PDB file of N, CA, C and O in Angstrom, chain B, residues numbered from 101:
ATOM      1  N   UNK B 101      20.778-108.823 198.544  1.00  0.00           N
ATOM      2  CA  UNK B 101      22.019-109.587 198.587  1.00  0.00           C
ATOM      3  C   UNK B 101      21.792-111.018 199.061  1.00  0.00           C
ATOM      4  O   UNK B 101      22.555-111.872 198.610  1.00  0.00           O
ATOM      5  N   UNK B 102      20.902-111.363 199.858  1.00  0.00           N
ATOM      6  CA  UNK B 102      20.527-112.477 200.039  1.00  0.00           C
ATOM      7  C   UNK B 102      19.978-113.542 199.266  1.00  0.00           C
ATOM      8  O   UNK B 102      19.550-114.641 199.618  1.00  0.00           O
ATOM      9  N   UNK B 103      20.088-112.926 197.976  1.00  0.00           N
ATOM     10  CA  UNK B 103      19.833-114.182 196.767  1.00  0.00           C
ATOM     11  C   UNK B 103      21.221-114.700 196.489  1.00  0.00           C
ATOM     12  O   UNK B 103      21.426-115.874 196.180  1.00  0.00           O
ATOM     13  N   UNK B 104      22.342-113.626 196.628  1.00  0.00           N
ATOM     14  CA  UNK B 104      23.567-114.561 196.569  1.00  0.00           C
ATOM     15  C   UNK B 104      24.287-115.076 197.142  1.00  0.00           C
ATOM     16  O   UNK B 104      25.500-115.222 196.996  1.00  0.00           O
ATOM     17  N   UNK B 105      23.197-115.606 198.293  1.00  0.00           N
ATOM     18  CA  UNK B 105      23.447-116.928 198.976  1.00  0.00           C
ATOM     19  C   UNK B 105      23.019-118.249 198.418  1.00  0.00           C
ATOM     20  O   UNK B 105      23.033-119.277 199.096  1.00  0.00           O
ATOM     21  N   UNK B 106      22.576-118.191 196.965  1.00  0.00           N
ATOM     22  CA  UNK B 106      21.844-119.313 196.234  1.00  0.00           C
ATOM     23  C   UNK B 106      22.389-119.562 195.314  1.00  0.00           C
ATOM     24  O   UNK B 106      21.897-120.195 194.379  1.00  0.00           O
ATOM     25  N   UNK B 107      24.029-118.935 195.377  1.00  0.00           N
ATOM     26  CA  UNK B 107      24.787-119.593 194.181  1.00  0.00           C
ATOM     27  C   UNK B 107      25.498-120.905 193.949  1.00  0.00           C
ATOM     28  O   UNK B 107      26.199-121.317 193.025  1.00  0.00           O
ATOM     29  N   UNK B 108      25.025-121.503 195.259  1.00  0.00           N
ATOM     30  CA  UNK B 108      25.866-122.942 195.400  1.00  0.00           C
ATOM     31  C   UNK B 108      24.594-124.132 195.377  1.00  0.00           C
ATOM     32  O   UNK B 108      24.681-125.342 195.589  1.00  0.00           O
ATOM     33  N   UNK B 109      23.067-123.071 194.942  1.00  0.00           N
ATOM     34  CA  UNK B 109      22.291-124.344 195.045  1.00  0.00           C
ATOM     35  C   UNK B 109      22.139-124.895 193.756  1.00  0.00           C
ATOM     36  O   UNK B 109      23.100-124.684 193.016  1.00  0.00           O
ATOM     37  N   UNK B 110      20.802-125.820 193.069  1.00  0.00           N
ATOM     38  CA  UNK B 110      20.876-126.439 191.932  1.00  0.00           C
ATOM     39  C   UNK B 110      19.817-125.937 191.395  1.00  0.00           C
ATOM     40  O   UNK B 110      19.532-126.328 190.263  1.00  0.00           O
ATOM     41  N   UNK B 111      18.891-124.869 192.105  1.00  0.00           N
ATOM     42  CA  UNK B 111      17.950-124.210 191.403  1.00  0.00           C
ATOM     43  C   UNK B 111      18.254-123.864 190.221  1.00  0.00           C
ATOM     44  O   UNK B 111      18.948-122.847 190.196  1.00  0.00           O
ATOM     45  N   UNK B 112      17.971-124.379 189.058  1.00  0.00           N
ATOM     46  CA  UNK B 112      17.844-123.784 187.632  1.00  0.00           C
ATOM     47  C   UNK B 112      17.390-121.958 187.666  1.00  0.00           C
ATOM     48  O   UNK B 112      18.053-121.064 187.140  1.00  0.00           O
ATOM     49  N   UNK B 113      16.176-121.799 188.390  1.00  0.00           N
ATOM     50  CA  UNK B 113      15.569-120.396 188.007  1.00  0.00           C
ATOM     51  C   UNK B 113      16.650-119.501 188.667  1.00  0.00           C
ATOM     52  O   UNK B 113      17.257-118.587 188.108  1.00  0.00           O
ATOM     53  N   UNK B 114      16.785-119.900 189.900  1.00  0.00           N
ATOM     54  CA  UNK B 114      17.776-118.949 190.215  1.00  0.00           C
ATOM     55  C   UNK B 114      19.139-118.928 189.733  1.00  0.00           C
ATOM     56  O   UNK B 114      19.966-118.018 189.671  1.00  0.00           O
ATOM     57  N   UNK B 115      19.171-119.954 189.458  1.00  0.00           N
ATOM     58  CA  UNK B 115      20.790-119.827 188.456  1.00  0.00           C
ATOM     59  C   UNK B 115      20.593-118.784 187.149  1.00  0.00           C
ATOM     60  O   UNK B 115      21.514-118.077 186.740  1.00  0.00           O
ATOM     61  N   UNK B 116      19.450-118.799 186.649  1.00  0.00           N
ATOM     62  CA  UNK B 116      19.281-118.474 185.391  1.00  0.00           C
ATOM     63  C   UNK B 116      19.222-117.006 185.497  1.00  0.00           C
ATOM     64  O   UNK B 116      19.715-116.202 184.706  1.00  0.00           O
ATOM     65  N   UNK B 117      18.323-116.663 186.956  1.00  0.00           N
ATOM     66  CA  UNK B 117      18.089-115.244 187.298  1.00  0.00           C
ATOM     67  C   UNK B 117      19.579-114.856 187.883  1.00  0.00           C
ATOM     68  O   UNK B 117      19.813-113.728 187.450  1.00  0.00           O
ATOM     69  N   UNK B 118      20.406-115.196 188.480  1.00  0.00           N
ATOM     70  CA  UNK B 118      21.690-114.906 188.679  1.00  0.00           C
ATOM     71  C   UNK B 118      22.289-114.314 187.250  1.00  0.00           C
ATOM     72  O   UNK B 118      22.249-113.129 186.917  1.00  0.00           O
ATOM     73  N   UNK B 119      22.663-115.037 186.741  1.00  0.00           N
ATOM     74  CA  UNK B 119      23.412-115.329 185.415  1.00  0.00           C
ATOM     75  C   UNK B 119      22.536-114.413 184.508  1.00  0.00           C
ATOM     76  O   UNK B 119      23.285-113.870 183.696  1.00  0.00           O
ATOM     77  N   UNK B 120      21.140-114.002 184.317  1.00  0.00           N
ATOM     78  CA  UNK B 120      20.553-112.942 183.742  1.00  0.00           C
ATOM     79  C   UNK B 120      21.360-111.517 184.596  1.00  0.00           C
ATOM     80  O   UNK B 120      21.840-110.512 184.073  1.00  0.00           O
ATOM     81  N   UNK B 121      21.324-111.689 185.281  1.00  0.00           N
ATOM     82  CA  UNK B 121      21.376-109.988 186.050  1.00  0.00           C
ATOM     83  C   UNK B 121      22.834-110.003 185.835  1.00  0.00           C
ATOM     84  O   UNK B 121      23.300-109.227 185.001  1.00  0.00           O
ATOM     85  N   UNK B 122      23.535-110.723 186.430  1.00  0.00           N
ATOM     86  CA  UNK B 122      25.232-110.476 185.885  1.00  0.00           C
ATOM     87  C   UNK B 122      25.519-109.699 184.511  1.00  0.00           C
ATOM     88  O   UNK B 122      26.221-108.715 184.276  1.00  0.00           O
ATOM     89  N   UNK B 123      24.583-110.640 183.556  1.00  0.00           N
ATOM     90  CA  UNK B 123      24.474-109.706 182.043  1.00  0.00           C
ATOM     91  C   UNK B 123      24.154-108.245 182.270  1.00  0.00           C
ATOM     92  O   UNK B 123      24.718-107.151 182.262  1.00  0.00           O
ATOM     93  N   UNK B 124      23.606-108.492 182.365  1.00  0.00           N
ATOM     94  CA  UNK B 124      22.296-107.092 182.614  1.00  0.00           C
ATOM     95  C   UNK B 124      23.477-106.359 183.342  1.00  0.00           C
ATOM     96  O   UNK B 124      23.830-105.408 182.645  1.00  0.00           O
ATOM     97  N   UNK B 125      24.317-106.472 184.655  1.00  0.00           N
ATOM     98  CA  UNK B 125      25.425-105.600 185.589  1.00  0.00           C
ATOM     99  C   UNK B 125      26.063-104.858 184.716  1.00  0.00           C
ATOM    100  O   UNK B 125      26.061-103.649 184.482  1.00  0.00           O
ATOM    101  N   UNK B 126      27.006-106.421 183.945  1.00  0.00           N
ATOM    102  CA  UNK B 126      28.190-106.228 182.985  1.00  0.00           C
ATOM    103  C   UNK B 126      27.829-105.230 181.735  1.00  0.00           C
ATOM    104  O   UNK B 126      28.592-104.296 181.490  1.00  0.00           O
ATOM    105  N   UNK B 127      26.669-105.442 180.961  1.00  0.00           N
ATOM    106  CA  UNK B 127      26.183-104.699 180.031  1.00  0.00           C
ATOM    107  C   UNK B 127      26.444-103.056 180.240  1.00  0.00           C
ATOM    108  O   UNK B 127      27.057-102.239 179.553  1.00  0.00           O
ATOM    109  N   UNK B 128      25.668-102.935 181.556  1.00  0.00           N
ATOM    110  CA  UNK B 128      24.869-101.491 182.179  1.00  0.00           C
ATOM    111  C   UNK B 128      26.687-100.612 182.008  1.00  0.00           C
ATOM    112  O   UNK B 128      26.980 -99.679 181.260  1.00  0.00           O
ATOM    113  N   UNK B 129      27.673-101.425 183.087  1.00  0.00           N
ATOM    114  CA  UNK B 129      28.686-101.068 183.081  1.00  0.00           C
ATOM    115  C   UNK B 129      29.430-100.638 182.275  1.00  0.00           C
ATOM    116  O   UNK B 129      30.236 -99.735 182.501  1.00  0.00           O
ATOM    117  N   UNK B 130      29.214-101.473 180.722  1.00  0.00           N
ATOM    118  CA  UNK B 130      30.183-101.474 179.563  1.00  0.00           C
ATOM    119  C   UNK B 130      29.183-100.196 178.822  1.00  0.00           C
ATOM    120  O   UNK B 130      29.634 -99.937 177.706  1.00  0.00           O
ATOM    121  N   UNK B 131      28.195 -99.516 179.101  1.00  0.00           N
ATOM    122  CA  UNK B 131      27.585 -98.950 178.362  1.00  0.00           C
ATOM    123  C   UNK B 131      28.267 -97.359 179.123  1.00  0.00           C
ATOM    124  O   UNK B 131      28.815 -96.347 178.685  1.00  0.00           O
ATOM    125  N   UNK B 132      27.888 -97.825 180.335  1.00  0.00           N
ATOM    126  CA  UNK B 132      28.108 -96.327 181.268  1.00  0.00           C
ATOM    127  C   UNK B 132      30.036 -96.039 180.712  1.00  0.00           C
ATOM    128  O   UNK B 132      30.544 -94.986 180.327  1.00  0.00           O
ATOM    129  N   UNK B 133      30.436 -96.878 180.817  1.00  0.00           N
ATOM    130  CA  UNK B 133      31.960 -96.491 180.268  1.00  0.00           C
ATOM    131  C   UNK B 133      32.422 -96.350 179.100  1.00  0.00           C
ATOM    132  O   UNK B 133      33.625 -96.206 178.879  1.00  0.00           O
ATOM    133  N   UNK B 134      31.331 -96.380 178.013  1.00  0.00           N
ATOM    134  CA  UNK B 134      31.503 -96.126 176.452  1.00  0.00           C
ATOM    135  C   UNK B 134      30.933 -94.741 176.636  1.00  0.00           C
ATOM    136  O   UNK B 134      31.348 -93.822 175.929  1.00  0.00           O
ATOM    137  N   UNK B 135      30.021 -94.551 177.533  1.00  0.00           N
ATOM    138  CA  UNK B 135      29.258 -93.068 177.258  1.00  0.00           C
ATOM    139  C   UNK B 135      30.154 -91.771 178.158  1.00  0.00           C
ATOM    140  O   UNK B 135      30.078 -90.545 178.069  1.00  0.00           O
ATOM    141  N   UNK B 136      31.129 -92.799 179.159  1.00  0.00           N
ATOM    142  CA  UNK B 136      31.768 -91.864 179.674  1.00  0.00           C
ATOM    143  C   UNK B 136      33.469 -91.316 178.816  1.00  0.00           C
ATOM    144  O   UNK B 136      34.339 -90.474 179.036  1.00  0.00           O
ATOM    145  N   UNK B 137      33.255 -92.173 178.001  1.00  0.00           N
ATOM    146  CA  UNK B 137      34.602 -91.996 177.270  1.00  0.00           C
ATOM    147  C   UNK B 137      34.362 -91.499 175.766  1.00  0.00           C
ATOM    148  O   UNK B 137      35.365 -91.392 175.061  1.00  0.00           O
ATOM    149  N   UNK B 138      33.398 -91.258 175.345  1.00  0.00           N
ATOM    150  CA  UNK B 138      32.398 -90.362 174.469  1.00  0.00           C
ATOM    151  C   UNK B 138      31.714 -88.893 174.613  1.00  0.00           C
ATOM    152  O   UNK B 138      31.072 -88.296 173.749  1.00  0.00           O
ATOM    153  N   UNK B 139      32.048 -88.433 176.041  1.00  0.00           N
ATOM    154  CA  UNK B 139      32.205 -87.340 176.241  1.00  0.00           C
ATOM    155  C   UNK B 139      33.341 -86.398 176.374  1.00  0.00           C
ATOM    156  O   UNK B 139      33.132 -85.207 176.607  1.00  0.00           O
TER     157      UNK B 139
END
């Protein structure tokens, strides 16, 4: 959790690695709730 204390800096990588994993959250989420509503 202590990387998202680096959302207010100007680091590119970590912005990028933020903003990757959010995908990656949102994705995981939208998958687990298509597979739960498919059963």
């Amino acid at each position: 959790m202590r990387l998202l204390q680096h959302t207010d800096c100007d680091c590119s990588l970590i912005q990028k690695y933020i903003a990757d994993e959010a995908h990656h959250y949102i994705s995981r989420l939208a998958q687990d709730q298509q597979s739960l509503l498919h059963h």
